Amino acid sequence: MPNKQLRHINIMKLTRIDLQVLDIVSRDARITIKDMAEECKASRSSVNQHLMSLIAAGAVASPGYQINPKILGYNTCTYVGIRIDKGSALKEVIEEIKLIDEVVECHITTGSYALLIKLYAKDNSDLLHILSERIQQINGISGTETLISLEMAFDRNIRIQHPPKR
């Protein structure tokens, strides 16, 4: 959710239907409201209201489809740790990184790096260009460390813990 501060959701405030909806969409984001309602044993309108509330609250981070970058020619997935000169430059560095379309995630971190980004490049030559001509040229960045992902071992959502049945 760009430029919006996510509201924090307290797990104790999530209803049984909220948890069921989260579990269902974490397994299949393309499921119809009708099928979701049947699985939840609730009305379509109720399930739809719960889903819309969860999306609005930021509990469902991306209701759209995930696009495989390889289909667009981006074959190299890379994680880059970024060190910055001083903490006061953090906001400006983030704003500059946002302008690089190949960067799909940016995390403020603790430890050796101020930021950890995930980016996609077409190949190693493209990666070199993105790193040396774009990222490392940003004022405030003092160094980077690059890790190339050879292959994703797995990717999953957090497991949904259903409340105990009464």
Coordinates of N, CA and C in Angstrom, one line a residue:
M1 N 0.9 -1.2 0.0 CA 0.0 0.0 0.0 C 0.9 1.2 0.0
P2 N 1.2 1.8 -1.2 CA 2.1 2.9 -1.2 C 1.6 4.1 -0.5
N3 N 2.5 4.8 0.1 CA 2.2 6.1 0.8 C 1.1 6.1 1.8
K4 N 0.7 4.9 2.3 CA -0.3 4.8 3.3 C 0.3 4.1 4.5
Q5 N 0.0 4.6 5.7 CA 0.5 3.9 6.8 C -0.5 2.8 7.2
L6 N 0.0 1.6 7.2 CA -0.8 0.4 7.6 C -1.3 0.5 9.0
R7 N -2.6 0.2 9.2 CA -3.1 0.1 10.5 C -2.7 -1.2 11.1
H8 N -2.4 -1.2 12.4 CA -2.0 -2.5 13.0 C -3.3 -3.2 13.4
I9 N -3.3 -4.5 13.1 CA -4.4 -5.3 13.4 C -4.1 -6.2 14.5
N10 N -4.9 -6.1 15.6 CA -4.7 -7.0 16.7 C -5.4 -8.3 16.5
I11 N -4.6 -9.4 16.6 CA -5.1 -10.7 16.3 C -6.4 -11.1 17.1
M12 N -6.5 -10.5 18.3 CA -7.6 -10.8 19.2 C -8.9 -10.1 18.6
K13 N -8.8 -9.1 17.7 CA -10.0 -8.4 17.2 C -10.4 -9.1 15.9
L14 N -9.7 -10.0 15.4 CA -10.1 -10.7 14.1 C -11.2 -11.7 14.5
T15 N -12.3 -11.7 13.7 CA -13.4 -12.7 14.0 C -13.0 -14.0 13.3
R16 N -13.9 -15.0 13.6 CA -13.7 -16.3 13.0 C -13.8 -16.2 11.5
I17 N -14.7 -15.4 11.0 CA -14.9 -15.2 9.5 C -13.6 -14.5 9.0
D18 N -13.1 -13.5 9.7 CA -11.9 -12.8 9.2 C -10.8 -13.8 9.0
L19 N -10.6 -14.7 10.0 CA -9.5 -15.7 10.0 C -9.7 -16.7 8.8
Q20 N -11.0 -17.1 8.6 CA -11.3 -18.0 7.6 C -11.0 -17.4 6.2
V21 N -11.4 -16.1 6.1 CA -11.2 -15.4 4.8 C -9.7 -15.3 4.5
L22 N -8.9 -14.9 5.5 CA -7.5 -14.8 5.4 C -6.9 -16.1 5.0
D23 N -7.3 -17.2 5.6 CA -6.8 -18.5 5.3 C -7.1 -18.9 3.8
I24 N -8.3 -18.6 3.4 CA -8.8 -19.0 2.1 C -8.0 -18.2 1.0
V25 N -7.9 -16.9 1.2 CA -7.2 -16.1 0.2 C -5.7 -16.3 0.2
S26 N -5.2 -16.8 1.3 CA -3.7 -17.1 1.3 C -3.5 -18.4 0.5
R27 N -4.5 -19.2 0.3 CA -4.4 -20.5 -0.5 C -4.7 -20.2 -1.9
D28 N -5.7 -19.4 -2.2 CA -6.2 -19.1 -3.5 C -6.8 -17.8 -3.6
A29 N -6.1 -16.8 -4.1 CA -6.6 -15.4 -4.2 C -7.6 -15.2 -5.3
R30 N -7.8 -16.2 -6.2 CA -8.7 -16.1 -7.3 C -10.1 -16.8 -7.0
I31 N -10.3 -17.2 -5.7 CA -11.5 -17.9 -5.4 C -12.6 -16.9 -5.4
T32 N -13.8 -17.3 -5.8 CA -15.0 -16.4 -5.9 C -15.5 -16.2 -4.5
I33 N -16.2 -15.1 -4.4 CA -16.9 -14.8 -3.1 C -17.9 -15.9 -2.8
K34 N -18.6 -16.4 -3.8 CA -19.6 -17.4 -3.6 C -18.9 -18.7 -3.0
D35 N -17.8 -19.1 -3.6 CA -17.1 -20.3 -3.0 C -16.5 -20.0 -1.7
M36 N -16.0 -18.8 -1.4 CA -15.5 -18.4 -0.1 C -16.6 -18.5 0.9
A37 N -17.8 -18.0 0.6 CA -18.9 -18.0 1.5 C -19.4 -19.4 1.8
E38 N -19.3 -20.3 0.9 CA -19.7 -21.7 1.1 C -18.7 -22.3 2.1
E39 N -17.4 -22.0 1.9 CA -16.4 -22.6 2.8 C -16.5 -22.0 4.2
C40 N -16.8 -20.8 4.3 CA -17.0 -20.1 5.6 C -18.3 -20.4 6.3
K41 N -19.3 -21.0 5.5 CA -20.6 -21.2 6.0 C -21.2 -19.9 6.4
A42 N -21.1 -18.9 5.5 CA -21.6 -17.5 5.8 C -22.2 -17.0 4.5
S43 N -22.9 -15.9 4.6 CA -23.5 -15.3 3.4 C -22.4 -14.6 2.6
R44 N -22.7 -14.4 1.3 CA -21.8 -13.8 0.4 C -21.5 -12.3 0.8
S45 N -22.6 -11.6 1.1 CA -22.4 -10.2 1.5 C -21.6 -10.1 2.8
S46 N -21.7 -11.0 3.7 CA -20.9 -11.0 4.9 C -19.5 -11.2 4.6
V47 N -19.2 -12.3 3.8 CA -17.8 -12.6 3.5 C -17.2 -11.4 2.7
N48 N -18.0 -10.9 1.8 CA -17.4 -9.7 1.0 C -17.1 -8.6 1.9
Q49 N -18.0 -8.3 2.9 CA -17.7 -7.2 3.8 C -16.4 -7.4 4.6
H50 N -16.3 -8.7 5.1 CA -15.1 -9.0 5.8 C -13.8 -8.9 4.9
L51 N -13.9 -9.3 3.7 CA -12.7 -9.2 2.8 C -12.4 -7.8 2.5
M52 N -13.4 -7.0 2.2 CA -13.1 -5.5 2.0 C -12.5 -4.8 3.2
S53 N -13.0 -5.2 4.4 CA -12.5 -4.6 5.6 C -11.0 -5.0 5.8
L54 N -10.7 -6.3 5.5 CA -9.4 -6.8 5.7 C -8.4 -6.1 4.7
I55 N -8.9 -5.9 3.5 CA -8.1 -5.2 2.5 C -7.9 -3.8 2.9
A56 N -8.9 -3.1 3.3 CA -8.8 -1.7 3.8 C -7.9 -1.5 5.0
A57 N -7.9 -2.5 5.8 CA -7.0 -2.4 7.0 C -5.6 -2.8 6.8
G58 N -5.3 -3.3 5.6 CA -3.9 -3.7 5.2 C -3.6 -5.2 5.6
A59 N -4.6 -6.0 6.0 CA -4.4 -7.4 6.4 C -4.1 -8.2 5.1
V60 N -4.8 -7.8 4.0 CA -4.5 -8.5 2.8 C -3.7 -7.5 2.0
A61 N -2.4 -7.8 1.9 CA -1.5 -6.8 1.3 C -1.6 -6.6 -0.2
S62 N -2.0 -7.6 -0.9 CA -2.1 -7.5 -2.4 C -3.3 -8.3 -2.9
P63 N -4.4 -7.7 -3.1 CA -5.5 -8.5 -3.6 C -5.4 -8.8 -5.1
G64 N -4.4 -8.3 -5.8 CA -4.2 -8.6 -7.2 C -3.4 -9.8 -7.5
Y65 N -3.0 -10.0 -8.7 CA -2.2 -11.1 -9.2 C -0.7 -10.8 -9.0
Q66 N 0.0 -11.8 -8.7 CA 1.5 -11.7 -8.7 C 2.0 -12.1 -10.1
I67 N 2.8 -11.2 -10.7 CA 3.3 -11.4 -12.0 C 4.7 -12.0 -11.9
N68 N 4.9 -13.1 -12.7 CA 6.3 -13.7 -12.7 C 7.2 -12.8 -13.5
P69 N 8.2 -12.3 -12.9 CA 9.1 -11.3 -13.6 C 9.8 -12.0 -14.8
K70 N 10.0 -13.3 -14.8 CA 10.7 -14.0 -15.9 C 9.9 -13.9 -17.2
I71 N 8.6 -13.8 -17.1 CA 7.8 -13.7 -18.3 C 8.1 -12.4 -19.0
L72 N 8.6 -11.4 -18.3 CA 8.9 -10.1 -18.8 C 10.4 -9.9 -19.1
G73 N 11.1 -11.0 -19.0 CA 12.6 -11.0 -19.3 C 13.5 -10.7 -18.1
Y74 N 12.9 -10.6 -16.9 CA 13.8 -10.3 -15.7 C 14.1 -11.7 -15.1
N75 N 15.3 -12.2 -15.4 CA 15.8 -13.5 -15.1 C 16.6 -13.5 -13.8
T76 N 17.1 -12.4 -13.3 CA 18.0 -12.3 -12.2 C 17.3 -11.6 -11.0
C77 N 17.1 -12.4 -9.9 CA 16.5 -11.9 -8.7 C 17.7 -11.6 -7.7
T78 N 17.7 -10.4 -7.2 CA 18.9 -10.0 -6.4 C 18.4 -9.3 -5.1
Y79 N 19.1 -9.5 -4.1 CA 19.0 -8.8 -2.8 C 20.2 -7.9 -2.6
V80 N 20.0 -6.7 -2.2 CA 21.1 -5.8 -2.1 C 21.0 -5.1 -0.7
G81 N 22.1 -5.3 0.1 CA 22.2 -4.6 1.4 C 22.8 -3.2 1.1
I82 N 22.2 -2.2 1.7 CA 22.7 -0.8 1.4 C 23.1 -0.1 2.7
R83 N 24.3 0.4 2.7 CA 24.8 1.2 3.8 C 24.7 2.6 3.4
I84 N 24.3 3.5 4.4 CA 24.2 4.9 4.1 C 25.1 5.7 5.0
D85 N 25.5 6.9 4.5 CA 26.4 7.7 5.2 C 26.0 8.1 6.6
K86 N 24.7 8.5 6.7 CA 24.2 9.0 8.0 C 22.7 8.8 8.0
G87 N 22.1 8.6 9.1 CA 20.7 8.3 9.3 C 19.8 9.4 8.7
S88 N 20.3 10.6 8.7 CA 19.4 11.7 8.2 C 19.2 11.6 6.7
A89 N 20.0 10.8 6.0 CA 19.9 10.6 4.5 C 18.9 9.5 4.2
L90 N 18.4 8.8 5.2 CA 17.6 7.6 4.9 C 16.3 7.9 4.0
K91 N 15.6 8.9 4.4 CA 14.4 9.3 3.6 C 14.7 9.6 2.2
E92 N 15.7 10.4 2.0 CA 16.1 10.8 0.6 C 16.6 9.6 -0.2
V93 N 17.3 8.7 0.4 CA 17.8 7.5 -0.3 C 16.6 6.7 -0.7
I94 N 15.6 6.5 0.2 CA 14.5 5.7 -0.1 C 13.7 6.3 -1.3
E95 N 13.5 7.6 -1.2 CA 12.8 8.3 -2.3 C 13.5 8.0 -3.7
E96 N 14.8 8.1 -3.7 CA 15.6 7.8 -4.9 C 15.4 6.4 -5.4
I97 N 15.5 5.4 -4.4 CA 15.3 4.0 -4.7 C 13.9 3.7 -5.3
K98 N 12.9 4.4 -4.8 CA 11.6 4.2 -5.3 C 11.5 4.5 -6.8
L99 N 12.4 5.4 -7.3 CA 12.3 5.7 -8.7 C 12.9 4.6 -9.7
I100 N 13.5 3.6 -9.1 CA 14.1 2.5 -9.9 C 13.0 1.4 -10.0
D101 N 12.5 1.3 -11.2 CA 11.4 0.4 -11.4 C 11.7 -1.1 -11.1
E102 N 13.0 -1.5 -11.3 CA 13.4 -2.9 -11.0 C 13.4 -3.2 -9.6
V103 N 13.4 -2.3 -8.7 CA 13.3 -2.5 -7.2 C 11.9 -2.8 -6.8
V104 N 11.6 -4.0 -6.3 CA 10.2 -4.4 -6.0 C 10.0 -4.4 -4.5
E105 N 11.0 -4.4 -3.6 CA 10.9 -4.3 -2.2 C 12.0 -3.5 -1.6
C106 N 11.7 -2.8 -0.5 CA 12.7 -2.0 0.2 C 12.4 -2.1 1.7
H107 N 13.3 -2.6 2.5 CA 13.1 -2.8 3.9 C 14.1 -1.9 4.7
I108 N 13.7 -1.2 5.7 CA 14.6 -0.6 6.6 C 15.0 -1.6 7.6
T109 N 16.3 -1.8 7.8 CA 16.8 -2.9 8.6 C 17.7 -2.5 9.7
T110 N 18.0 -3.4 10.6 CA 19.0 -3.3 11.6 C 20.2 -4.0 11.2
G111 N 21.4 -3.8 11.9 CA 22.6 -4.6 11.5 C 23.5 -3.8 10.6
S112 N 24.1 -4.5 9.7 CA 25.2 -3.9 8.9 C 24.6 -2.9 7.8
Y113 N 23.3 -3.1 7.5 CA 22.7 -2.3 6.4 C 21.6 -1.5 6.9
A114 N 21.4 -0.3 6.4 CA 20.3 0.5 6.7 C 19.0 0.0 5.9
L115 N 19.3 -0.5 4.7 CA 18.2 -0.9 3.8 C 18.6 -2.3 3.2
L116 N 17.5 -3.1 2.9 CA 17.7 -4.3 2.2 C 16.6 -4.2 1.1
I117 N 17.1 -4.3 -0.2 CA 16.2 -4.2 -1.3 C 16.2 -5.5 -2.1
K118 N 15.1 -5.7 -2.8 CA 15.0 -6.9 -3.7 C 14.7 -6.2 -5.0
L119 N 15.5 -6.7 -6.0 CA 15.3 -6.2 -7.4 C 15.4 -7.3 -8.4
Y120 N 14.9 -7.0 -9.6 CA 14.9 -7.9 -10.7 C 15.7 -7.2 -11.8
A121 N 16.6 -8.0 -12.4 CA 17.4 -7.5 -13.6 C 17.2 -8.5 -14.7
K122 N 17.4 -8.1 -15.9 CA 17.3 -9.0 -17.1 C 18.4 -10.0 -17.1
D123 N 19.6 -9.6 -16.7 CA 20.7 -10.5 -16.7 C 21.8 -9.9 -15.8
N124 N 23.0 -10.5 -15.8 CA 24.0 -9.9 -14.9 C 24.6 -8.6 -15.4
S125 N 24.6 -8.4 -16.7 CA 25.0 -7.1 -17.3 C 24.0 -6.0 -16.9
D126 N 22.7 -6.3 -17.0 CA 21.7 -5.3 -16.6 C 21.8 -5.1 -15.1
L127 N 22.1 -6.1 -14.3 CA 22.3 -5.9 -12.8 C 23.5 -5.0 -12.6
L128 N 24.6 -5.2 -13.2 CA 25.7 -4.3 -13.1 C 25.4 -2.9 -13.4
H129 N 24.6 -2.7 -14.4 CA 24.2 -1.3 -14.8 C 23.3 -0.7 -13.7
I130 N 22.3 -1.5 -13.2 CA 21.4 -1.0 -12.1 C 22.2 -0.6 -10.9
L131 N 23.2 -1.5 -10.5 CA 24.0 -1.2 -9.3 C 24.9 -0.1 -9.5
S132 N 25.7 -0.1 -10.5 CA 26.8 0.9 -10.6 C 26.3 2.3 -11.1
E133 N 25.4 2.3 -12.0 CA 24.9 3.5 -12.6 C 23.7 4.1 -12.0
R134 N 23.0 3.4 -11.2 CA 21.8 3.9 -10.6 C 21.8 3.9 -9.1
I135 N 22.0 2.7 -8.5 CA 21.9 2.6 -7.0 C 23.1 3.3 -6.3
Q136 N 24.3 2.9 -6.8 CA 25.5 3.4 -6.1 C 25.8 4.9 -6.4
Q137 N 25.0 5.5 -7.3 CA 25.2 6.9 -7.6 C 24.3 7.8 -6.8
I138 N 23.4 7.1 -6.0 CA 22.5 7.9 -5.1 C 23.3 8.6 -4.0
N139 N 23.1 9.8 -3.8 CA 23.8 10.6 -2.7 C 23.3 10.0 -1.4
G140 N 24.3 9.7 -0.5 CA 24.0 9.2 0.8 C 24.3 7.7 0.9
I141 N 24.4 7.0 -0.2 CA 24.8 5.6 -0.1 C 26.3 5.5 0.0
S142 N 26.8 4.7 1.0 CA 28.2 4.6 1.2 C 28.7 3.2 0.7
G143 N 27.8 2.3 0.5 CA 28.2 1.0 0.0 C 27.1 0.0 -0.1
T144 N 27.3 -1.1 -0.9 CA 26.3 -2.1 -1.1 C 26.9 -3.5 -1.1
E145 N 26.1 -4.4 -0.8 CA 26.5 -5.8 -0.9 C 25.4 -6.6 -1.6
T146 N 25.7 -7.3 -2.7 CA 24.7 -7.9 -3.5 C 24.7 -9.4 -3.4
L147 N 23.5 -10.0 -3.3 CA 23.3 -11.4 -3.2 C 22.4 -11.8 -4.3
I148 N 22.8 -12.7 -5.2 CA 22.0 -13.1 -6.3 C 21.3 -14.4 -5.9
S149 N 20.0 -14.4 -6.1 CA 19.2 -15.6 -5.8 C 19.3 -16.6 -7.0
L150 N 19.8 -17.8 -6.7 CA 19.9 -18.8 -7.7 C 18.6 -19.4 -8.1
E151 N 17.8 -19.6 -7.1 CA 16.5 -20.2 -7.2 C 15.7 -20.1 -6.0
M152 N 14.4 -19.8 -6.1 CA 13.6 -19.7 -4.9 C 13.2 -21.1 -4.4
A153 N 13.6 -21.4 -3.1 CA 13.3 -22.7 -2.6 C 11.8 -22.9 -2.2
F154 N 11.2 -21.8 -1.7 CA 9.8 -21.8 -1.4 C 9.4 -20.4 -1.1
D155 N 8.1 -20.2 -1.3 CA 7.5 -18.9 -1.0 C 6.1 -19.2 -0.4
R156 N 5.8 -18.6 0.7 CA 4.5 -18.9 1.3 C 4.0 -17.8 2.1
N157 N 2.7 -17.8 2.4 CA 2.1 -16.9 3.4 C 2.3 -17.3 4.8
I158 N 2.1 -16.5 5.7 CA 2.1 -16.8 7.1 C 0.9 -17.7 7.4
R159 N 1.1 -18.8 8.2 CA 0.0 -19.7 8.5 C -1.1 -19.0 9.3
I160 N -2.3 -19.2 8.9 CA -3.5 -18.6 9.7 C -3.8 -19.6 10.8
Q161 N -3.8 -19.0 12.0 CA -4.2 -19.8 13.2 C -5.7 -19.5 13.5
H162 N -6.5 -20.6 13.3 CA -7.9 -20.4 13.6 C -8.2 -20.4 15.1
P163 N -9.1 -19.6 15.5 CA -9.5 -19.6 17.0 C -10.1 -21.0 17.4
P164 N -9.9 -21.4 18.6 CA -10.4 -22.7 19.0 C -12.0 -22.7 18.9
K165 N -12.5 -23.8 18.5 CA -14.0 -23.9 18.4 C -14.6 -24.1 19.8
R166 N -15.7 -23.4 19.9 CA -16.4 -23.5 21.3 C -17.5 -24.5 21.3

